[in-house]
């Protein structure tokens, strides 16, 4: 009883191990796997996110100089001697005689000894700060839109490459199927040739067909390996293994009422407008308060009595700058006009492209329906004639031709299905 129990447990563990081993030998990935890997590894997306943080920090750096007081320490020592003063070759004094040589005492005071703590700050900065905040929000909006565009572009490229890789994989699978079919017939024909019931050339025709298909499949495997390499490069995956890809699931999106390019032009317009607002802050009157405390003396002897403080206000009212403000306003308007022209042109292109893609999608879907009907008939025909080959009712050449026609139709269907996926992916890329 216990032995049976252990026996079944061992079998269960063995089944799990074999299942795991098989899954490790032939792992399967779908389209979402490669999309997610591309999002996670894309340096462009990471750079855009870092750039948004950089813009925020740059704004903080600008506002610190406006909102926060600036505190700094200064120290000065000025040596301004007089020569040939009262029979002295060199002297430091504030009252030189009329025959001494040196800087005018009213200008140099005979020297300077200073050590001061200084503070300065702008007052009433609210109306100046707001344009900078608007500019930062606009710049971040532009970067966020660029990030969305980069992610959308990445998704489109990964999907296109996945479809191309999947097509090659299916082509390899199909060629393997064809080789298996011909191999099956070849064994029967070989036995009949040995019994002199069929001619040697019939066997050789099948042998040549197999060799040709083996060459074709070898070429497709080379192409498949290269396609996987490109797919992994898009997704940032460090892997050289050939794995099984699931069929891509690509659903056509309904036509949108508002497209991303419209949002892009809004954010670009806002960015241009806020740049003008920031420039115009230089025309606002500014009031700054400043003060200092410490030692400030023209004589080292009086330094202990020269400790004090001072404070003041500085008002700046711009009056005339040569018309710079009007020039910047004209530049801004030209940039906004350019954006309007591009937006109108993009609207026409988008509508034309969506209409064209929709028609191509419909026609391709109809072609696939026709190919499915044709393949169904050809599969029935092959099923009928493959057994007649060994009875001599149908020649090996006829069977080979029927197999060739079936192969061409199957390849046409695979190409049509690939084109349909690519068209839908392109439609979804534009319809965004």
Short mmCIF file of C-alpha atoms in Angstrom, two decimals:
data_model
loop_
_atom_site.label_atom_id
_atom_site.label_comp_id
_atom_site.label_asym_id
_atom_site.label_seq_id
_atom_site.Cartn_x
_atom_site.Cartn_y
_atom_site.Cartn_z
CA UNK A 1 0.00 0.00 0.00
CA UNK A 2 2.77 2.39 0.98
CA UNK A 3 4.79 1.38 -2.05
CA UNK A 4 1.87 2.22 -4.37
CA UNK A 5 1.51 5.58 -2.65
CA UNK A 6 5.18 6.40 -3.16
CA UNK A 7 4.98 5.12 -6.71
CA UNK A 8 2.16 7.53 -7.63
CA UNK A 9 3.92 10.42 -5.89
CA UNK A 10 7.08 9.67 -7.88
CA UNK A 11 5.10 9.59 -11.12
CA UNK A 12 3.44 12.91 -10.27
CA UNK A 13 6.79 14.56 -9.56
CA UNK A 14 8.24 13.13 -12.74
CA UNK A 15 5.37 14.53 -14.80
CA UNK A 16 5.86 17.97 -13.28
CA UNK A 17 9.59 17.77 -13.95
CA UNK A 18 9.08 16.76 -17.57
CA UNK A 19 6.50 19.48 -18.09
CA UNK A 20 8.91 22.04 -16.66
CA UNK A 21 11.75 20.72 -18.77
CA UNK A 22 9.68 20.94 -21.95
CA UNK A 23 8.64 24.50 -21.12
CA UNK A 24 12.29 25.40 -20.56
CA UNK A 25 13.34 23.86 -23.85
CA UNK A 26 10.64 25.72 -25.80
CA UNK A 27 9.61 28.85 -23.92
CA UNK A 28 6.80 30.89 -25.41
CA UNK A 29 6.46 34.67 -25.45
CA UNK A 30 3.68 36.87 -26.75
CA UNK A 31 3.58 40.40 -28.13
CA UNK A 32 2.88 41.99 -24.73
CA UNK A 33 6.06 40.45 -23.33
CA UNK A 34 8.23 42.23 -25.89
CA UNK A 35 6.31 45.49 -25.55
CA UNK A 36 6.75 45.49 -21.77
CA UNK A 37 10.45 44.65 -22.09
CA UNK A 38 10.88 47.51 -24.55
CA UNK A 39 9.16 49.96 -22.20
CA UNK A 40 11.35 48.81 -19.31
CA UNK A 41 14.66 49.04 -21.19
CA UNK A 42 14.18 51.99 -23.54
CA UNK A 43 16.83 54.67 -22.84
CA UNK A 44 14.70 57.23 -24.68
CA UNK A 45 11.80 56.84 -22.24
CA UNK A 46 14.13 56.99 -19.26
CA UNK A 47 15.86 60.06 -20.67
CA UNK A 48 12.52 61.85 -21.08
CA UNK A 49 11.57 61.10 -17.48
CA UNK A 50 14.95 62.37 -16.28
CA UNK A 51 14.56 65.46 -18.46
CA UNK A 52 11.24 66.25 -16.76
CA UNK A 53 12.95 66.11 -13.38
CA UNK A 54 15.77 68.26 -14.75
CA UNK A 55 13.26 70.92 -15.88
CA UNK A 56 11.68 70.92 -12.42
CA UNK A 57 15.07 71.34 -10.75
CA UNK A 58 16.01 74.08 -13.20
CA UNK A 59 12.84 75.95 -12.29
CA UNK A 60 13.62 75.60 -8.60
CA UNK A 61 17.12 76.91 -9.27
CA UNK A 62 15.68 79.97 -11.02
CA UNK A 63 13.09 80.67 -8.34
CA UNK A 64 15.57 80.35 -5.49
CA UNK A 65 17.34 83.49 -6.71
CA UNK A 66 13.99 85.30 -6.81
CA UNK A 67 12.23 84.10 -3.66
CA UNK A 68 15.05 83.41 -1.23
CA UNK A 69 17.35 85.99 0.37
CA UNK A 70 20.94 85.88 -0.82
CA UNK A 71 23.41 85.88 2.09
CA UNK A 72 27.12 86.24 1.53
CA UNK A 73 30.25 87.34 3.37
CA UNK A 74 32.77 89.80 1.95
CA UNK A 75 36.20 90.92 3.14
CA UNK A 76 38.32 93.67 1.63
CA UNK A 77 41.74 95.14 2.25
CA UNK A 78 42.93 98.10 0.23
CA UNK A 79 46.53 99.32 0.46
CA UNK A 80 46.84 102.96 -0.78
CA UNK A 81 50.13 104.48 0.52
CA UNK A 82 51.60 107.97 -0.02
CA UNK A 83 55.20 108.56 -1.04
CA UNK A 84 57.47 111.37 0.17
CA UNK A 85 55.01 112.48 2.82
CA UNK A 86 56.58 114.73 5.52
CA UNK A 87 60.09 113.45 4.74
CA UNK A 88 58.90 109.81 4.82
CA UNK A 89 59.50 107.69 1.76
CA UNK A 90 56.20 105.79 2.25
CA UNK A 91 53.31 106.42 4.63
CA UNK A 92 49.75 105.28 5.21
CA UNK A 93 47.67 108.25 6.28
CA UNK A 94 44.36 109.96 5.68
CA UNK A 95 45.92 113.44 5.87
CA UNK A 96 48.87 113.58 3.49
CA UNK A 97 50.73 116.85 2.93
CA UNK A 98 50.39 118.71 -0.33
CA UNK A 99 53.74 117.45 -1.67
CA UNK A 100 53.03 113.71 -1.17
CA UNK A 101 52.39 111.40 -4.12
CA UNK A 102 49.46 108.96 -4.05
CA UNK A 103 45.76 108.51 -4.84
CA UNK A 104 43.48 111.33 -3.87
CA UNK A 105 42.48 110.80 -0.24
CA UNK A 106 38.84 111.56 -1.05
CA UNK A 107 38.83 108.51 -3.31
CA UNK A 108 41.01 105.99 -1.49
CA UNK A 109 40.57 107.14 2.10
CA UNK A 110 44.12 105.96 2.56
CA UNK A 111 43.04 102.31 2.51
CA UNK A 112 40.15 99.99 3.31
CA UNK A 113 39.62 97.39 6.02
CA UNK A 114 36.26 95.64 5.76
CA UNK A 115 34.62 92.38 6.84
CA UNK A 116 30.86 92.31 6.28
CA UNK A 117 27.90 89.96 6.26
CA UNK A 118 25.56 90.98 3.42
CA UNK A 119 21.91 90.15 2.79
CA UNK A 120 19.79 91.04 -0.24
CA UNK A 121 16.31 89.96 -1.29
CA UNK A 122 13.71 90.90 -3.88
CA UNK A 123 10.35 92.12 -2.62
CA UNK A 124 6.87 91.54 -4.08
CA UNK A 125 7.97 88.72 -6.41
CA UNK A 126 4.60 86.98 -6.84
CA UNK A 127 3.90 88.40 -10.30
CA UNK A 128 7.41 87.49 -11.42
CA UNK A 129 7.30 83.92 -10.12
CA UNK A 130 4.04 82.97 -11.85
CA UNK A 131 5.41 83.13 -15.44
CA UNK A 132 8.30 80.86 -14.46
CA UNK A 133 5.86 78.36 -12.94
CA UNK A 134 3.75 78.50 -16.12
CA UNK A 135 6.87 77.94 -18.22
CA UNK A 136 7.90 74.91 -16.19
CA UNK A 137 4.42 73.40 -16.49
CA UNK A 138 4.46 74.00 -20.26
CA UNK A 139 7.94 72.49 -20.68
CA UNK A 140 6.94 69.44 -18.65
CA UNK A 141 3.82 69.13 -20.80
CA UNK A 142 5.96 69.11 -23.95
CA UNK A 143 8.28 66.47 -22.48
CA UNK A 144 5.36 64.32 -21.31
CA UNK A 145 3.92 64.43 -24.81
CA UNK A 146 7.30 63.54 -26.29
CA UNK A 147 7.49 60.63 -23.87
CA UNK A 148 4.06 59.42 -24.95
CA UNK A 149 5.10 59.73 -28.60
CA UNK A 150 8.33 57.84 -27.97
CA UNK A 151 6.42 55.04 -26.21
CA UNK A 152 3.88 54.94 -29.05
CA UNK A 153 6.64 54.82 -31.65
CA UNK A 154 8.42 52.09 -29.71
CA UNK A 155 5.22 50.03 -29.49
CA UNK A 156 4.67 50.34 -33.23
CA UNK A 157 8.24 49.30 -34.10
CA UNK A 158 8.25 46.34 -31.70
CA UNK A 159 4.88 45.17 -33.03
CA UNK A 160 6.02 45.40 -36.66
CA UNK A 161 9.17 43.42 -35.89
CA UNK A 162 7.21 40.85 -33.87
CA UNK A 163 4.84 40.33 -36.81
CA UNK A 164 7.75 39.89 -39.23
CA UNK A 165 9.43 37.42 -36.88
CA UNK A 166 6.22 35.49 -36.36
CA UNK A 167 5.74 35.25 -40.13
CA UNK A 168 9.19 33.70 -40.55
CA UNK A 169 8.52 31.30 -37.68
CA UNK A 170 5.27 30.15 -39.29
CA UNK A 171 7.03 29.78 -42.62
CA UNK A 172 9.56 27.45 -40.99
CA UNK A 173 6.77 25.45 -39.36
CA UNK A 174 4.95 25.16 -42.67
CA UNK A 175 8.05 24.00 -44.54
CA UNK A 176 8.62 21.37 -41.87
CA UNK A 177 5.05 20.20 -42.44
CA UNK A 178 5.57 19.98 -46.21
CA UNK A 179 8.79 18.02 -45.74
CA UNK A 180 6.98 15.60 -43.43
CA UNK A 181 4.24 15.08 -46.03
CA UNK A 182 6.72 14.40 -48.80
CA UNK A 183 8.80 12.15 -46.55
CA UNK A 184 5.70 10.10 -45.81
CA UNK A 185 4.96 9.64 -49.53
CA UNK A 186 8.63 8.99 -50.28
CA UNK A 187 8.75 5.98 -47.95
CA UNK A 188 5.80 4.39 -49.72
CA UNK A 189 7.16 5.17 -53.18
CA UNK A 190 10.56 3.79 -52.18
CA UNK A 191 8.98 0.50 -51.17
CA UNK A 192 7.05 0.33 -54.45
CA UNK A 193 10.20 1.10 -56.47
CA UNK A 194 11.99 -1.75 -54.76
CA UNK A 195 9.12 -4.03 -55.79
CA UNK A 196 9.34 -2.65 -59.37
CA UNK A 197 5.80 -1.29 -59.07
CA UNK A 198 6.95 2.30 -59.62
CA UNK A 199 9.77 3.86 -61.58
CA UNK A 200 13.01 5.13 -60.06
CA UNK A 201 12.45 8.63 -61.41
CA UNK A 202 9.29 8.97 -59.28
CA UNK A 203 11.35 8.35 -56.18
CA UNK A 204 14.01 10.82 -57.35
CA UNK A 205 11.40 13.53 -57.93
CA UNK A 206 10.32 13.28 -54.32
CA UNK A 207 13.94 13.20 -53.16
CA UNK A 208 14.68 16.40 -55.12
CA UNK A 209 11.57 18.04 -53.67
CA UNK A 210 12.70 17.23 -50.13
CA UNK A 211 16.21 18.57 -50.76
CA UNK A 212 14.78 21.81 -52.17
CA UNK A 213 12.48 22.22 -49.17
CA UNK A 214 15.34 21.53 -46.77
CA UNK A 215 17.37 24.26 -48.46
CA UNK A 216 14.39 26.64 -48.27
CA UNK A 217 13.87 25.94 -44.58
CA UNK A 218 17.57 26.50 -43.89
CA UNK A 219 17.36 29.93 -45.51
CA UNK A 220 14.22 30.77 -43.53
CA UNK A 221 15.95 29.76 -40.30
CA UNK A 222 18.78 32.19 -41.07
CA UNK A 223 16.21 34.92 -41.67
CA UNK A 224 14.37 33.93 -38.49
CA UNK A 225 17.56 34.16 -36.42
CA UNK A 226 18.22 37.65 -37.77
CA UNK A 227 14.60 38.67 -37.13
CA UNK A 228 14.82 37.51 -33.51
CA UNK A 229 18.02 39.50 -33.10
CA UNK A 230 16.29 42.67 -34.31
CA UNK A 231 13.27 41.99 -32.09
CA UNK A 232 15.49 41.54 -29.03
CA UNK A 233 17.37 44.72 -29.93
CA UNK A 234 14.14 46.69 -30.06
CA UNK A 235 13.10 45.30 -26.68
CA UNK A 236 16.55 45.58 -25.10
CA UNK A 237 16.72 41.85 -24.37
CA UNK A 238 20.14 40.18 -24.07
CA UNK A 239 19.23 36.81 -25.57
CA UNK A 240 20.15 34.81 -28.67
CA UNK A 241 17.73 31.92 -28.23
CA UNK A 242 15.05 31.06 -30.77
CA UNK A 243 11.73 30.66 -28.95
CA UNK A 244 8.12 30.02 -29.87
CA UNK A 245 6.07 33.16 -30.54
CA UNK A 246 2.34 33.28 -29.96
CA UNK A 247 0.13 34.62 -32.72
CA UNK A 248 -0.10 38.42 -32.40
CA UNK A 249 -3.46 39.74 -31.23
CA UNK A 250 -3.93 43.13 -32.89
CA UNK A 251 -7.36 44.74 -32.70
CA UNK A 252 -8.20 47.70 -34.87
CA UNK A 253 -9.07 50.75 -32.76
CA UNK A 254 -12.15 52.88 -33.53
CA UNK A 255 -11.50 56.25 -35.14
CA UNK A 256 -10.87 58.83 -32.42
CA UNK A 257 -12.56 62.21 -32.13
CA UNK A 258 -9.40 63.94 -30.91
CA UNK A 259 -5.87 62.92 -31.80
CA UNK A 260 -2.59 63.21 -29.96
CA UNK A 261 -1.11 65.60 -32.49
CA UNK A 262 -3.73 68.16 -31.44
CA UNK A 263 -2.58 67.86 -27.84
CA UNK A 264 1.00 68.16 -29.03
CA UNK A 265 0.29 71.47 -30.76
CA UNK A 266 -1.48 72.75 -27.66
CA UNK A 267 1.51 71.97 -25.46
CA UNK A 268 3.94 73.46 -28.01
CA UNK A 269 1.84 76.63 -28.23
CA UNK A 270 1.71 76.92 -24.45
CA UNK A 271 5.48 76.53 -24.27
CA UNK A 272 6.05 79.31 -26.82
CA UNK A 273 3.59 81.64 -25.05
CA UNK A 274 5.14 81.09 -21.62
CA UNK A 275 8.60 81.87 -23.01
CA UNK A 276 7.27 85.29 -23.95
CA UNK A 277 5.75 85.73 -20.48
CA UNK A 278 9.09 84.95 -18.86
CA UNK A 279 10.86 87.40 -21.15
CA UNK A 280 8.35 90.12 -20.22
CA UNK A 281 9.15 89.78 -16.51
CA UNK A 282 12.23 91.96 -17.12
CA UNK A 283 9.84 94.88 -17.75
CA UNK A 284 8.17 94.68 -14.35
CA UNK A 285 9.35 97.15 -11.70
CA UNK A 286 11.42 95.43 -9.03
CA UNK A 287 12.16 96.42 -5.48
CA UNK A 288 15.03 94.87 -3.58
CA UNK A 289 16.04 95.24 0.05
CA UNK A 290 19.65 94.88 1.10
CA UNK A 291 21.70 95.25 4.25
CA UNK A 292 25.05 94.44 5.74
CA UNK A 293 26.83 94.43 9.08
CA UNK A 294 30.45 94.10 10.14
CA UNK A 295 33.61 96.16 10.10
CA UNK A 296 34.24 98.88 7.52
CA UNK A 297 37.08 101.34 8.08
CA UNK A 298 39.72 103.32 6.24
CA UNK A 299 42.10 103.06 9.17
CA UNK A 300 43.24 99.98 11.03
CA UNK A 301 43.61 102.07 14.20
CA UNK A 302 39.89 102.90 14.21
CA UNK A 303 38.79 99.35 13.33
CA UNK A 304 37.33 98.48 16.80
CA UNK A 305 35.07 101.53 16.52
CA UNK A 306 34.07 100.83 12.90
CA UNK A 307 31.58 98.03 13.60
CA UNK A 308 28.14 98.95 12.28
CA UNK A 309 25.36 98.15 9.85
CA UNK A 310 23.58 99.62 6.86
CA UNK A 311 20.36 98.89 5.01
CA UNK A 312 18.61 100.21 1.96
CA UNK A 313 16.13 99.70 -0.86
CA UNK A 314 16.82 99.47 -4.57
CA UNK A 315 14.02 100.27 -7.04
CA UNK A 316 14.36 99.38 -10.73
CA UNK A 317 11.78 100.63 -13.24
CA UNK A 318 12.51 99.70 -16.91
CA UNK A 319 11.69 102.55 -19.27
CA UNK A 320 13.08 101.81 -22.72
CA UNK A 321 15.04 98.91 -24.18
CA UNK A 322 15.10 99.78 -27.87
CA UNK A 323 11.89 97.90 -28.76
CA UNK A 324 12.99 94.38 -27.74
CA UNK A 325 9.56 93.56 -26.34
CA UNK A 326 7.82 94.18 -29.69
CA UNK A 327 10.42 92.11 -31.53
CA UNK A 328 9.89 89.15 -29.18
CA UNK A 329 6.11 89.44 -29.61
CA UNK A 330 6.51 89.27 -33.40
CA UNK A 331 8.80 86.25 -33.09
CA UNK A 332 6.27 84.51 -30.86
CA UNK A 333 3.44 85.17 -33.30
CA UNK A 334 5.50 83.76 -36.18
CA UNK A 335 6.16 80.57 -34.21
CA UNK A 336 2.46 80.20 -33.38
CA UNK A 337 1.53 80.75 -37.04
CA UNK A 338 3.96 78.00 -38.05
CA UNK A 339 2.32 75.60 -35.59
CA UNK A 340 -1.13 76.38 -37.02
CA UNK A 341 0.10 75.64 -40.56
CA UNK A 342 1.59 72.31 -39.50
CA UNK A 343 -1.54 71.38 -37.57
CA UNK A 344 -3.78 72.05 -40.58
CA UNK A 345 -1.47 70.07 -42.88
CA UNK A 346 -1.24 67.16 -40.42
CA UNK A 347 -5.04 67.03 -40.19
CA UNK A 348 -5.34 66.51 -43.95
CA UNK A 349 -2.62 63.85 -43.98
CA UNK A 350 -4.13 61.96 -41.06
CA UNK A 351 -7.60 61.80 -42.58
CA UNK A 352 -6.23 60.68 -45.96
CA UNK A 353 -4.00 58.01 -44.41
CA UNK A 354 -6.74 56.59 -42.20
CA UNK A 355 -9.16 56.36 -45.14
CA UNK A 356 -6.52 54.67 -47.30
CA UNK A 357 -5.53 52.19 -44.58
CA UNK A 358 -9.16 51.33 -43.86
CA UNK A 359 -9.72 50.46 -47.52
CA UNK A 360 -6.55 48.35 -47.64
CA UNK A 361 -7.60 46.51 -44.48
CA UNK A 362 -10.99 45.67 -45.96
CA UNK A 363 -9.51 44.44 -49.25
CA UNK A 364 -6.84 42.37 -47.48
CA UNK A 365 -9.45 40.75 -45.25
CA UNK A 366 -11.47 39.83 -48.35
CA UNK A 367 -8.35 38.35 -49.97
CA UNK A 368 -7.74 36.18 -46.89
CA UNK A 369 -11.33 34.87 -47.12
CA UNK A 370 -10.72 33.89 -50.75
CA UNK A 371 -7.41 32.26 -49.88
CA UNK A 372 -9.01 30.26 -47.07
CA UNK A 373 -11.58 28.88 -49.52
CA UNK A 374 -8.82 28.06 -52.00
CA UNK A 375 -6.69 26.34 -49.36
CA UNK A 376 -9.64 24.31 -48.16
CA UNK A 377 -10.20 23.02 -51.69
CA UNK A 378 -6.49 22.31 -52.17
CA UNK A 379 -6.26 20.42 -48.88
CA UNK A 380 -9.19 18.27 -49.97
CA UNK A 381 -7.51 17.68 -53.33
CA UNK A 382 -4.24 16.67 -51.67
CA UNK A 383 -6.06 14.29 -49.38
CA UNK A 384 -7.66 12.66 -52.42
CA UNK A 385 -4.60 12.35 -54.63
CA UNK A 386 -1.90 11.52 -52.08
CA UNK A 387 -3.12 7.89 -51.86
CA UNK A 388 -3.66 7.67 -55.62
CA UNK A 389 0.04 8.30 -56.17
CA UNK A 390 0.99 4.91 -54.81
CA UNK A 391 -1.62 3.17 -56.94
CA UNK A 392 -0.40 4.79 -60.12
CA UNK A 393 -3.68 6.64 -60.76
CA UNK A 394 -1.86 9.96 -60.42
CA UNK A 395 1.76 10.58 -61.26
CA UNK A 396 4.30 11.80 -58.76
CA UNK A 397 4.73 14.89 -60.93
CA UNK A 398 1.03 15.73 -60.58
CA UNK A 399 1.24 15.22 -56.82
CA UNK A 400 4.35 17.40 -56.68
CA UNK A 401 2.60 20.13 -58.70
CA UNK A 402 -0.47 20.00 -56.48
CA UNK A 403 1.77 20.21 -53.43
CA UNK A 404 3.60 23.17 -54.99
CA UNK A 405 0.30 24.98 -55.66
CA UNK A 406 -0.79 24.31 -52.09
CA UNK A 407 2.52 25.66 -50.79
CA UNK A 408 2.17 28.85 -52.85
CA UNK A 409 -1.40 29.40 -51.64
CA UNK A 410 -0.38 28.81 -48.05
CA UNK A 411 2.49 31.24 -48.39
CA UNK A 412 0.15 33.80 -49.97
CA UNK A 413 -2.23 33.45 -47.05
CA UNK A 414 0.57 33.86 -44.53
CA UNK A 415 1.77 36.97 -46.36
CA UNK A 416 -1.78 38.35 -46.56
CA UNK A 417 -2.33 37.75 -42.85
CA UNK A 418 0.99 39.43 -42.09
CA UNK A 419 0.02 42.40 -44.26
CA UNK A 420 -3.31 42.65 -42.46
CA UNK A 421 -1.62 42.76 -39.06
CA UNK A 422 0.83 45.37 -40.30
CA UNK A 423 -1.95 47.49 -41.79
CA UNK A 424 -3.97 47.37 -38.57
CA UNK A 425 -0.87 48.24 -36.57
CA UNK A 426 -0.20 51.19 -38.88
CA UNK A 427 -3.84 52.27 -38.59
CA UNK A 428 -3.67 52.16 -34.79
CA UNK A 429 -0.37 54.05 -34.89
CA UNK A 430 -1.90 56.92 -36.88
CA UNK A 431 -5.27 56.76 -35.12
CA UNK A 432 -3.81 58.02 -31.86
#
